[in-house]
XYZ file of C-alpha atoms in Angstrom:
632
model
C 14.076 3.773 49.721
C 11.525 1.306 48.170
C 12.219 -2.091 47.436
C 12.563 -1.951 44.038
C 14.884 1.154 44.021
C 17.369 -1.183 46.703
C 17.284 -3.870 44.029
C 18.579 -1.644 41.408
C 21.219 -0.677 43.374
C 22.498 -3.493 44.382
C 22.422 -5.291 41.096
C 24.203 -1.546 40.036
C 26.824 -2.309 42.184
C 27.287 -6.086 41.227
C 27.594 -5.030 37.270
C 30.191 -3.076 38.215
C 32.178 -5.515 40.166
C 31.505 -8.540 38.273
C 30.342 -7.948 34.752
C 30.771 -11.315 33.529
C 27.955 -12.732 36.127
C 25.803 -10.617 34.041
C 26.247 -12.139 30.242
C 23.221 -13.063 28.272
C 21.830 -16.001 29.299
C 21.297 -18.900 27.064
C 17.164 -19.701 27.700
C 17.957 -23.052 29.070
C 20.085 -21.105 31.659
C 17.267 -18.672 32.766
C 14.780 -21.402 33.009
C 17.427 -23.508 35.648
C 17.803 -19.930 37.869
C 14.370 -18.695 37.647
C 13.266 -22.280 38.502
C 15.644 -22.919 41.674
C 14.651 -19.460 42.632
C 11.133 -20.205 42.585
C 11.087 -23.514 44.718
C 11.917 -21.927 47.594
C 8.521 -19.813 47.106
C 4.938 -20.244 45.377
C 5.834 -16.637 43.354
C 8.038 -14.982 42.176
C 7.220 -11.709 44.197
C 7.785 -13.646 47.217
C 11.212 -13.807 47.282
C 13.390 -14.426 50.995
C 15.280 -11.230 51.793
C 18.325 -13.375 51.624
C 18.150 -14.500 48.204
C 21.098 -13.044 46.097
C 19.599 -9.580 44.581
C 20.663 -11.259 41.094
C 18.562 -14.371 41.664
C 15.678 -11.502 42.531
C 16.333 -9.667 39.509
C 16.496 -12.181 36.826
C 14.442 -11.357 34.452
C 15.162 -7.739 34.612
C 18.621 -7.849 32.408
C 18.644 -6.114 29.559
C 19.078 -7.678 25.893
C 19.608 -4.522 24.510
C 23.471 -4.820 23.191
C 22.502 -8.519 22.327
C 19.617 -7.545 20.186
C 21.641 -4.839 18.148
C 24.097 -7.337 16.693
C 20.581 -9.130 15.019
C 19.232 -6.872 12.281
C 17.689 -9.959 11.017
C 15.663 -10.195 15.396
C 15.347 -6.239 14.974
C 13.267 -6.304 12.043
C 11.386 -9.487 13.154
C 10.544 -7.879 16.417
C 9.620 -4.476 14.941
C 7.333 -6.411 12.661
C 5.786 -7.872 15.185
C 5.125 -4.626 17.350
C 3.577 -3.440 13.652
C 1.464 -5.997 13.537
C 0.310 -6.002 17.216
C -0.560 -2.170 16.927
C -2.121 -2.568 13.805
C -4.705 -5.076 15.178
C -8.255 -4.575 15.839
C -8.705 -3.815 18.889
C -5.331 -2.048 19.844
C -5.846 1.674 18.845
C -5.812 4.201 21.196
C -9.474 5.317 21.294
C -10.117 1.386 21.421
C -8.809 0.590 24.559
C -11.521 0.130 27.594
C -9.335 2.190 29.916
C -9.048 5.197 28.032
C -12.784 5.439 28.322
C -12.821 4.905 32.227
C -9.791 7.599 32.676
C -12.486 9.882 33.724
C -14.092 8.230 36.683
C -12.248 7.611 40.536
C -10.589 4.303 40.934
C -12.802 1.971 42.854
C -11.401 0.633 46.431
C -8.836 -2.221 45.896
C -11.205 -4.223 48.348
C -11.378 -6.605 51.788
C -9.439 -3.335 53.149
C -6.267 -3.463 51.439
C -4.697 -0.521 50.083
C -3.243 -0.376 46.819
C 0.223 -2.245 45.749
C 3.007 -0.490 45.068
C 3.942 0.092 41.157
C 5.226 -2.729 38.978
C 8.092 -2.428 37.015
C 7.653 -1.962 33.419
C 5.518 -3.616 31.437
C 7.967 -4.183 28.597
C 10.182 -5.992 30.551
C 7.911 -9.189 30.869
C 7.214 -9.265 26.778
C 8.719 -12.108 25.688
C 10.586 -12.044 22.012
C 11.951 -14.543 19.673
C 15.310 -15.598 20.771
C 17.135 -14.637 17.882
C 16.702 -14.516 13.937
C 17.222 -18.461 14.122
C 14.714 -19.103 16.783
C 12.659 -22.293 15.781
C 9.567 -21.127 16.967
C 9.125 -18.922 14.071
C 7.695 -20.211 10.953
C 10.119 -19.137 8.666
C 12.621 -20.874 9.871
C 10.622 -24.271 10.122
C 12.061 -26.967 8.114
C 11.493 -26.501 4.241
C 10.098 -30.113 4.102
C 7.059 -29.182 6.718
C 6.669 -25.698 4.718
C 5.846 -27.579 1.747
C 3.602 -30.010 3.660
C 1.795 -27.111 5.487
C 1.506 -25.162 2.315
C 0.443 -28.749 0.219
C -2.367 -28.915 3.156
C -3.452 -25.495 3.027
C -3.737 -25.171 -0.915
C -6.229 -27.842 -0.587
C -8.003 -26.507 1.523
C -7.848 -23.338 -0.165
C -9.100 -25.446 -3.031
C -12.107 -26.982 -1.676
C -13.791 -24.147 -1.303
C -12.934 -22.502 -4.754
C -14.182 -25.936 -5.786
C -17.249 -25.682 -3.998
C -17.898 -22.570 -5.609
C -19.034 -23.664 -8.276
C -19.962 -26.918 -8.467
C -23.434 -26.339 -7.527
C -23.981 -24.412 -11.152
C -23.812 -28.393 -13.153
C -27.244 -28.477 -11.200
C -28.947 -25.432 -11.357
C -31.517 -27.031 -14.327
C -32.219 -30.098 -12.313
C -32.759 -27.995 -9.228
C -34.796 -25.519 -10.499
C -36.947 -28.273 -12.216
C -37.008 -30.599 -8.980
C -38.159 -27.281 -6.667
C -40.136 -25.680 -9.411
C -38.638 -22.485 -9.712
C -36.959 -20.399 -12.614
C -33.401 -21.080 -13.734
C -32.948 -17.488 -12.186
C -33.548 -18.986 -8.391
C -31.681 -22.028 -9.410
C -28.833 -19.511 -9.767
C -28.799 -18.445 -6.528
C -27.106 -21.492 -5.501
C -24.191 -20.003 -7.238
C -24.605 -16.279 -6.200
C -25.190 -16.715 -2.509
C -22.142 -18.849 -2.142
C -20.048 -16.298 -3.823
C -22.215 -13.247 -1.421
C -20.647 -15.584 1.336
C -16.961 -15.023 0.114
C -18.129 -10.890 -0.075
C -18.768 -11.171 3.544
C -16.870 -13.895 5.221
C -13.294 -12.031 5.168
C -15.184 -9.285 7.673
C -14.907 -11.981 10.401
C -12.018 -13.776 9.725
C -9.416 -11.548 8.471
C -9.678 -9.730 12.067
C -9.848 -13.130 13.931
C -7.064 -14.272 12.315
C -5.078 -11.491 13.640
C -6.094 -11.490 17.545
C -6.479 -15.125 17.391
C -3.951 -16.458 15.010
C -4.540 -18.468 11.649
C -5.150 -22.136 12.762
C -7.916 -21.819 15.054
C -9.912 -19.389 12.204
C -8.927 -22.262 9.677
C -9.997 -24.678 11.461
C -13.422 -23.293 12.888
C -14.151 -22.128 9.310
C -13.603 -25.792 7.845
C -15.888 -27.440 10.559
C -18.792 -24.849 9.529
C -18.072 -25.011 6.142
C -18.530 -28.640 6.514
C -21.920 -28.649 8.125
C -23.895 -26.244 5.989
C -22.170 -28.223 2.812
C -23.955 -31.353 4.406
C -26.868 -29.104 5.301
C -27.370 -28.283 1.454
C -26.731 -31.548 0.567
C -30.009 -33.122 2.648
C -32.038 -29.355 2.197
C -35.730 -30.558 2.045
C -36.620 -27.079 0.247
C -35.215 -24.625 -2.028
C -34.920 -22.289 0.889
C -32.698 -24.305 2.861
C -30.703 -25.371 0.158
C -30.231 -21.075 -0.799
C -29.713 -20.542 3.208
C -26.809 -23.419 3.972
C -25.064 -22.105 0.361
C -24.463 -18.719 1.610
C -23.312 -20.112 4.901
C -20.585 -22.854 2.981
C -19.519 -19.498 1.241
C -19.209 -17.451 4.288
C -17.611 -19.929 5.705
C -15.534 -21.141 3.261
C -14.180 -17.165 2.448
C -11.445 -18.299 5.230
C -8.970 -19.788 3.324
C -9.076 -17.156 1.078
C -8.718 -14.540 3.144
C -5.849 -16.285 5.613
C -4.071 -18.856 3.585
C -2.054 -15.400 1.918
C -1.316 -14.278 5.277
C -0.055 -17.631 6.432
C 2.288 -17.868 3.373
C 3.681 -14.503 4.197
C 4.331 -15.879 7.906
C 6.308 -18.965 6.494
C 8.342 -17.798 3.613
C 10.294 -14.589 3.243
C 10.827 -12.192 0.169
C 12.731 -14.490 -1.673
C 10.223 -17.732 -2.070
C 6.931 -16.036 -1.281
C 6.270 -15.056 -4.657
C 6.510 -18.377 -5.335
C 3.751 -19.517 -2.705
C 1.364 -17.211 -3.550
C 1.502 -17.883 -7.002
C 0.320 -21.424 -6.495
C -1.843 -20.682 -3.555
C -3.634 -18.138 -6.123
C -3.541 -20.891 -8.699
C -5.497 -23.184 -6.427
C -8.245 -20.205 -5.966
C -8.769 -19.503 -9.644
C -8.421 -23.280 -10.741
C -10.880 -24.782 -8.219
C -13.826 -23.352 -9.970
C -12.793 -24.677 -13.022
C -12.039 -28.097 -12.345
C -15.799 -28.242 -10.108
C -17.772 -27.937 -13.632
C -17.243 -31.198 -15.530
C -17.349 -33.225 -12.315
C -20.644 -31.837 -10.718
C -21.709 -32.653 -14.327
C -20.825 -35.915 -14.461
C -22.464 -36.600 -10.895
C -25.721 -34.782 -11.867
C -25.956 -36.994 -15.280
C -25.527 -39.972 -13.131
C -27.454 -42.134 -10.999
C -26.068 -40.256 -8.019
C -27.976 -37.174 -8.450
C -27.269 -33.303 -7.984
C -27.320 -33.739 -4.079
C -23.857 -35.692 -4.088
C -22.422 -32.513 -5.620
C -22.924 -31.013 -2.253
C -22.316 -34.570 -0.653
C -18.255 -34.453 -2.193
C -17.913 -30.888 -0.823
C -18.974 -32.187 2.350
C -16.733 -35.290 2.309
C -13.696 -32.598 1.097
C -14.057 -30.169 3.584
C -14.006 -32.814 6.725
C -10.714 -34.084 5.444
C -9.638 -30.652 5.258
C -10.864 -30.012 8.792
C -9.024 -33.582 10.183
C -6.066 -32.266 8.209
C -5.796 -28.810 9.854
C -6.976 -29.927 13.387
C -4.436 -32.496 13.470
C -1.461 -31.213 11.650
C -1.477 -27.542 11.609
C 0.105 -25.493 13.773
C 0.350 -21.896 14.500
C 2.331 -19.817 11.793
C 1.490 -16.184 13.239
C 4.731 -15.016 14.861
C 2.326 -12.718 17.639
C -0.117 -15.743 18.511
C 3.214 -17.761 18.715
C 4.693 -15.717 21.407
C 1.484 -15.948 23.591
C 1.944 -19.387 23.637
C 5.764 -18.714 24.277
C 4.445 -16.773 26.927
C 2.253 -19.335 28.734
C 4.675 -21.740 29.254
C 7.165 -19.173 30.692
C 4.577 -17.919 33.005
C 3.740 -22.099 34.311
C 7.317 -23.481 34.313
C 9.098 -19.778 36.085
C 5.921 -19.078 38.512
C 6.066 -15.411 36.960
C 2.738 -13.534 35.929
C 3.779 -10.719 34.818
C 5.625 -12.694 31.503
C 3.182 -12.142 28.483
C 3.436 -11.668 24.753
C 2.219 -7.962 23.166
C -0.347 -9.173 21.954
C -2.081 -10.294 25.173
C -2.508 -6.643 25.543
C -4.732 -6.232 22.557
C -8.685 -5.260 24.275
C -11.209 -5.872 21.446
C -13.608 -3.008 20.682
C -16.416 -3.118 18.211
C -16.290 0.374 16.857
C -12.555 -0.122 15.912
C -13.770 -3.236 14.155
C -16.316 -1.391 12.401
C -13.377 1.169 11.733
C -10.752 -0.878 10.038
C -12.870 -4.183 8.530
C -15.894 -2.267 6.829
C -15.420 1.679 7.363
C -11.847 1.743 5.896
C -11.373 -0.651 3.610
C -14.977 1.601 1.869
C -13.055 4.724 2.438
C -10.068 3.897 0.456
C -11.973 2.201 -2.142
C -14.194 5.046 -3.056
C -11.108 7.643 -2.320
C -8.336 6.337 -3.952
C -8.222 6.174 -7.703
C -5.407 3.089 -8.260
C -7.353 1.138 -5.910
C -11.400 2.273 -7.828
C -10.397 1.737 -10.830
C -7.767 -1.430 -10.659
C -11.036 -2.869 -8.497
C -13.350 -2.266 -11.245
C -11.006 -3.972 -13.983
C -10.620 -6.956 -11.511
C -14.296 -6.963 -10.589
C -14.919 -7.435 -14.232
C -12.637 -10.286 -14.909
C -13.891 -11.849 -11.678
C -17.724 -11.355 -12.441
C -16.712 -12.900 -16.171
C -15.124 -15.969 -14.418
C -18.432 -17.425 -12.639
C -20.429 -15.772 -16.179
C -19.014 -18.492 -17.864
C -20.090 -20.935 -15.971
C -23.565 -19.937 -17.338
C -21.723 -19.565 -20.953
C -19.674 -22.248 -21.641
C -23.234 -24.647 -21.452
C -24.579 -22.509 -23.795
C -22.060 -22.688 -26.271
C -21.004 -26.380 -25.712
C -24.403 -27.931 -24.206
C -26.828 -25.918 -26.619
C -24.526 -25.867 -29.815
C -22.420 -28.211 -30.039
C -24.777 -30.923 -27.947
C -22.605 -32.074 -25.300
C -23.354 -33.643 -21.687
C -22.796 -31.530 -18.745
C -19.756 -33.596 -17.931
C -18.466 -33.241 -21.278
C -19.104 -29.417 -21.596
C -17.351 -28.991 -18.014
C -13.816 -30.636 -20.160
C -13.646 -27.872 -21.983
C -12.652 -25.054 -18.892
C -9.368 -26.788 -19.106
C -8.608 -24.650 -21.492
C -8.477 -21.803 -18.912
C -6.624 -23.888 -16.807
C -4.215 -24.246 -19.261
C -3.814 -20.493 -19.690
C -3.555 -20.157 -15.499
C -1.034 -22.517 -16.038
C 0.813 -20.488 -18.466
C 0.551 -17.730 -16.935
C 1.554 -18.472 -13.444
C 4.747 -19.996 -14.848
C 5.457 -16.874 -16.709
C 5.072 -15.006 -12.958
C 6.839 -17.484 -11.612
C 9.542 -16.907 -14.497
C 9.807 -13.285 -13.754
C 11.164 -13.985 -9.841
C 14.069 -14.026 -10.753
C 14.442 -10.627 -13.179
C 11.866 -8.722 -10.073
C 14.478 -10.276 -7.199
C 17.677 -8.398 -9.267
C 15.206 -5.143 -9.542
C 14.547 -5.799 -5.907
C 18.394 -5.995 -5.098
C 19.177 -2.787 -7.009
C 16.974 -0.738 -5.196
C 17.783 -1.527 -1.825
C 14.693 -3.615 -1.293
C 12.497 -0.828 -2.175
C 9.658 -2.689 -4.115
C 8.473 0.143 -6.934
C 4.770 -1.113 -7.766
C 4.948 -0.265 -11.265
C 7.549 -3.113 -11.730
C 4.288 -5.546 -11.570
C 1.938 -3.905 -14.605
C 3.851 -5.094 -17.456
C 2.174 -8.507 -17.062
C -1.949 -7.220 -15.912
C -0.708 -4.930 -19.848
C -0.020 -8.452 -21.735
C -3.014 -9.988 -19.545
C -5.683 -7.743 -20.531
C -5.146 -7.838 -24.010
C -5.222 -11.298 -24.225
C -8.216 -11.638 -22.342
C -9.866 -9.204 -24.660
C -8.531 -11.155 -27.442
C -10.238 -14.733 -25.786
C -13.432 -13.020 -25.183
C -14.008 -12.229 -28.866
C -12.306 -15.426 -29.682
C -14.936 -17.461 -27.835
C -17.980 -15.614 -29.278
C -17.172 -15.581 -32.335
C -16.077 -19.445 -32.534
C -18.822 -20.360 -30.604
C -22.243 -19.769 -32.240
C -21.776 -21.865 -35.201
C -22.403 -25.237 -34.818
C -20.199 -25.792 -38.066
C -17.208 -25.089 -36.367
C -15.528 -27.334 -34.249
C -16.084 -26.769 -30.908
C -12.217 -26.989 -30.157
C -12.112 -23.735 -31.500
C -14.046 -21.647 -28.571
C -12.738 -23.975 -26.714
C -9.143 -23.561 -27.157
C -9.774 -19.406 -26.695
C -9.640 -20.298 -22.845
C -5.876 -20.216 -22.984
C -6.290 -16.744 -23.479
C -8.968 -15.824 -21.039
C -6.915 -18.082 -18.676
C -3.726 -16.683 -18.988
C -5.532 -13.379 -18.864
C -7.175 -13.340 -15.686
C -4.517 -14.583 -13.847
C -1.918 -12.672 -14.870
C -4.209 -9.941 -13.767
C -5.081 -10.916 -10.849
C -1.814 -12.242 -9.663
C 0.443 -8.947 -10.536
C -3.108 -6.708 -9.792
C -2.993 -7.800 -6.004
C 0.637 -7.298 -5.712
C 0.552 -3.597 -6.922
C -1.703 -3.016 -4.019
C 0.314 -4.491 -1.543
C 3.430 -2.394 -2.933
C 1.560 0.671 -3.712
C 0.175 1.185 0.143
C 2.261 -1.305 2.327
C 0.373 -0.361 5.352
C -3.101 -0.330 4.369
C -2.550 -2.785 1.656
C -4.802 -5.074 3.878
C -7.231 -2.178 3.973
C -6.827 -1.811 0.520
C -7.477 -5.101 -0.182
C -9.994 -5.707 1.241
C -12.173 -3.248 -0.415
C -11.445 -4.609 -3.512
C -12.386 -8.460 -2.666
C -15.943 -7.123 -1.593
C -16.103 -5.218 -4.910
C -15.427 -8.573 -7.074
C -17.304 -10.542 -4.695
C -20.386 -8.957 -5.368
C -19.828 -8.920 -9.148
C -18.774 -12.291 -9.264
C -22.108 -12.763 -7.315
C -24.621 -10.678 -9.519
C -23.211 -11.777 -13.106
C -24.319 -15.480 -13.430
C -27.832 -13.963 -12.986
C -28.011 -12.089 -16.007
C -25.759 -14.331 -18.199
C -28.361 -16.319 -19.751
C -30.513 -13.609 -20.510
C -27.775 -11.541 -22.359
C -27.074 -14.283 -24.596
C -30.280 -15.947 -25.309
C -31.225 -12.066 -26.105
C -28.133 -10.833 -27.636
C -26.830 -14.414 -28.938
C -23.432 -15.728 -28.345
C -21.626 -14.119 -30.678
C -22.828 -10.330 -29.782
C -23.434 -10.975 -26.344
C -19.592 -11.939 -26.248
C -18.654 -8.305 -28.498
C -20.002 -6.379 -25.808
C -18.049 -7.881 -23.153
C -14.719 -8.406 -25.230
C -15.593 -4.012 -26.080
C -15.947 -3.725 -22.479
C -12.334 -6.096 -21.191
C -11.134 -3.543 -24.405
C -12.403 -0.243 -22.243
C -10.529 -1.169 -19.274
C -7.379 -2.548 -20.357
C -5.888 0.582 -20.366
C -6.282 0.696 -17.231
C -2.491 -0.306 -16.300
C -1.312 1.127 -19.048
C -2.394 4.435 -17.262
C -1.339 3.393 -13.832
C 2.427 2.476 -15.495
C 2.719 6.278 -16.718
C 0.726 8.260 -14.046
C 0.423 5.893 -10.757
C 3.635 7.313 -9.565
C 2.583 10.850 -9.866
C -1.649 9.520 -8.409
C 0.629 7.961 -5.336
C 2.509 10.954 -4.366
C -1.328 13.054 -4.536
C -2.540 9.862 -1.934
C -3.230 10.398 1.732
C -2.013 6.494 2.339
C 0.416 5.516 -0.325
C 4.203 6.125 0.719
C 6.388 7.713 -2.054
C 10.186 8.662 -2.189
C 9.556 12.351 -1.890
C 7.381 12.202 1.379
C 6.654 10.202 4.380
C 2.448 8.839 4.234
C 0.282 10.846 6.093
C -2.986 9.774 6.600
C -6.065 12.107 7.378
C -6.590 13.769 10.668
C -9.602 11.340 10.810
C -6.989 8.399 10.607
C -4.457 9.778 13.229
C -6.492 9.616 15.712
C -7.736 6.471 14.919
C -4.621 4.101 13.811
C -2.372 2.891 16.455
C 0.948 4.477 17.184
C 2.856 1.317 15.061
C 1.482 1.398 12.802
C 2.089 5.293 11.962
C 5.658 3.800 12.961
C 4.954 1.002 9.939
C 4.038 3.894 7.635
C 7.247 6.062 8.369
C 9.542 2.882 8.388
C 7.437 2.268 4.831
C 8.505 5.761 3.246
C 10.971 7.591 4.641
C 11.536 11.137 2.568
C 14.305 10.860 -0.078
C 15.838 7.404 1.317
C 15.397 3.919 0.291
C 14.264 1.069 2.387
C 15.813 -1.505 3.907
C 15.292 -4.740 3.341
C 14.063 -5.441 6.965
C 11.328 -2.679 6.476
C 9.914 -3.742 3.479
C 10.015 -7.260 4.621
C 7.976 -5.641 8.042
C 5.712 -3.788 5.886
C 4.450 -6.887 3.598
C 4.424 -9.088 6.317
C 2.212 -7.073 8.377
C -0.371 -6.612 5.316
């Protein structure tokens, strides 16, 4: 009989005559055995024959019974195996082996034959030790939460902030270089073409890799290329190193979410990413009246680029030195290491050590799909286009508000840059009304089982849409005429403010709860949309209202925020009935099934995410719909 099969047998025999030598093990315990047991050899395969078959078989003991008295482990773990097969680079038709199947096995080599099988696998994946297991960022202390998140969100911030501080010296570029306002632009619109393409690389990284080293890289080239800009010799350059400080700077953006979701749980994360999306749609406000102030000032437009550079390296000492790894997967590998150095055993690794990288799957789920369900899905087109609008209006005003308070009303650039905090005010507003509703959405929550029902989020993208309509014309129409006071257009910001976040804020969340599994998919598509019309409208701003005027320039966009507010209206009534029709979206009546295009390419977990994500004619439970959002 083989080795192994002797083993079993004997340890067999031992259960049975002394079950209580075989009680989980506290991890302190296992590390004292597995340690004694491995000074008498240099591995753990190398055993004496005479060591006690339970010292030999450690680390095979099952925590089966253990495990099912955790609900609170069960769910953790079976988000993690979600998020694992749901990772570039773990699909099926991804892995390197699959392709090689084909071909004879090469000789083993130096003449030996081939080792006998290994146990299996799974027994040497290592798993948090419990629902209160301190490795896992959710159950770090809420004081170094709030210092993590504190750090992040200005991070985050700094490159909102950077956005858009290069438009206070567009003139004085474009008269410096010699080229039209319209190049001078581009300083704008490249950076914002750099947060269109930037999530491509690190939303993927950030899952193989986990979210500090992404952060962290991301900062140190944001960084450079903002002090690249700032020196730039030539307009070229200075174009060049912008897009590069955007595509770098798209990181936060794309992973600060996703490290929320790994720290806080249902209950406060609503409350995190409302403020970490207040620090993305603040930032470019705030940017405006400083970089004017600098550019009006002996300092010159270069020290615009000169703070962003002196922001982003304290963000990038801040993360290198006090961050530390929030994604539960990456967490385990390093789990996983120091079992493997301190108990001699190489076979102990984390799941997602198994992950092989291949660049078609990449292709597959950060370009292909996220396009796919754009285009195919109606909730996601048209709630993209809405968004894409309010985005593209929020860097148009950059370009606006000069006109109005610079070319009317005679301002400085500094002073003209005051008067965004009246959209400030209104994000303000309107993240405290969000914030407001927690409590009301947590009772809806409760009722259902934990079953979030997207539709539950529109009322607010209703009340914002209207009043951003309503601040559009308000602004126009206040705005032209020198002979009224310029608090007047300026105060309509509260309503564009309160507008486009509430909008954005409630718009983001319907995604995630309309398509669980592919919300990342989902949205994803829709930040390249908004990216790219966030990127093109500053460039035809100025001719639109020099040609059209301020006040009808402003009617055609307040007719066109009027065209598209229906938009949730719609979605309240019908998106029920338009998710049941979807190919991705799960529904109460039916479990998702994606297209036979999609089965063959999306892991087995993550068809198990989809199932656990709509089972027919029963609610979830809270554990799934906490594994579903957390692996988006």
């Amino acid at each position: 009989m083989p080795p192994d099969n002797v083993d079993l047998s004997l340890m067999a025999a031992e259960r049975d005559a002394s079950p209580e030598r075989f009680r989980r093990r506290a991890s302190n315990e296992i590390e004292r055995v597995l340690s004694a047991s491995s000074a008498s050899s240099s591995s753990s395969t190398s055993i004496a024959p005479d060591h006690p078959p339970f010292t030999r078989n450690m680390s095979r003991i099952s925590t089966q019974n253990d495990l099912e008295r955790h609900p609170t482990e069960l769910s953790r773990i079976h988000t993690a195996r979600s998020q694992h097969q749901s990772t570039v680079g773990s699909g099926v038709r991804s892995r390197t082996s699959t392709r090689a199947e084909k071909k004879p096995l090469p000789p083993f080599g130096a003449g030996k034959a081939y080792p006998p099988p290994l146990p299996a696998q799974e027994e040497y994946v290592v798993e948090f030790d419990g629902p209160q297991d301190p490795l896992h960022a959710q159950n770090w202390a809420l004081r170094k939460k709030i210092l993590t998140a504190a750090m992040l969100g200005y991070t985050t911030m700094t490159s909102a902030f950077t956005s858009s501080i290069f438009s206070a010296a567009t003139m004085t570029v474009s008269r410096v270089y010699g080229v039209g306002t319209e190049v001078g632009l581009l300083g704008t619109t490249f950076y914002v073409l750099g947060f269109a393409f930037g999530p491509t690389l690190w939303a993927p990284l950030s899952e193989l890799r986990g979210r500090r080293l992404p952060l962290v890289l991301s900062m140190f080239g944001f960084t450079v290329f903002s002090a690249g800009c700032a020196t730039g010799k030539d307009i070229q350059t200075i174009l060049i190193c912008r897009f590069f400080s955007g595509f770098f700077g798209a990181c936060p953006l794309a992973v600060v979410a996703a490290v929320f979701s790994d720290m806080f749980d249902n209950k406060t994360r609503g409350i995190a990413v409302t403020l970490f999306s207040m620090a993305v749609f603040t930032g470019p406000l705030l940017a405006p009246f400083i970089g004017g102030f600098i550019v009006d000032s002996y300092l010159g437009w270069r020290w615009t680029e000169y703070l962003a550079t002196i922001m982003g390296g304290t963000a990038l000492i801040l993360d290198f030195i006090f961050l530390e790894e929030t994604y539960p997967p990456v967490i385990l590998i390093e789990k996983a290491a120091e079992l493997r150095r301190r108990t001699k055993n190489w076979g102990i690794h984390a799941k997602q050590e198994e992950i092989e990288v291949d660049f078609r799957e990449l292709v597959t789920k950060n370009f292909s799909r996220p396009l796919r369900l754009l285009f195919t899905e109606p909730i996601i087109l048209f709630l993209s286009i809405y968004m894409s609008f309010i985005y593209g209006i929020l860097y148009l005003f950059l370009t606006a508000y000069p006109l109005v308070f610079v070319g009317v009303h005679g301002f400085s650039s500094g002073q003209s840059g005051l008067t965004f905090f009246g959209m400030i005010a209104g994000q303000v507003i309107a993240g405290a009304v969000v914030l407001a509703q927690q409590p009301w959405y947590m009772r809806k929550l409760t009722a259902n089982n934990g079953l979030p029902v997207p539709e539950w989020r529109l009322p607010s993208i209703m009340a914002g849409g209207i009043a951003f309509a309503i601040g559009i014309f308000w602004f126009g129409w206040t705005g032209y005429n020198p002979n009224i006071h310029w608090a007047a257009p300026a105060a309509s910001g509260v309503f564009t403010g309160f507008g486009l976040m509430s909008i954005f804020l409630q718009a983001l969340n319907y995604l995630v709860d309309a398509y669980l599994m592919f919300a990342a998919s989902a949205i994803a598509g829709n930040t390249f949309m908004r990216s790219l019309c966030g990127a093109g409208f500053p460039l035809f701003a100025r001719q639109m209202f020099d040609g059209l005027g301020i006040q009808w320039a402003s009617t055609l966009l307040g007719c066109v925020a009027v065209c598209l507010a229906p938009i949730p209206f719609v979605l309240y009534k019908y998106g029920h009935k338009i998710r049941a029709k979807s190919a991705y979206a799960p529904t109460f009546n039916a479990p998702a099934e994606p297209p036979a295009e999609e089965h063959e390419e999306e892991s087995h977990g993550e068809k198990d995410g989809e199932e656990a994500a709509a089972r027919a004619n029963a609610p979830l439970r809270e554990g799934d719909a906490n594994g579903a959002k957390e692996t988006v």
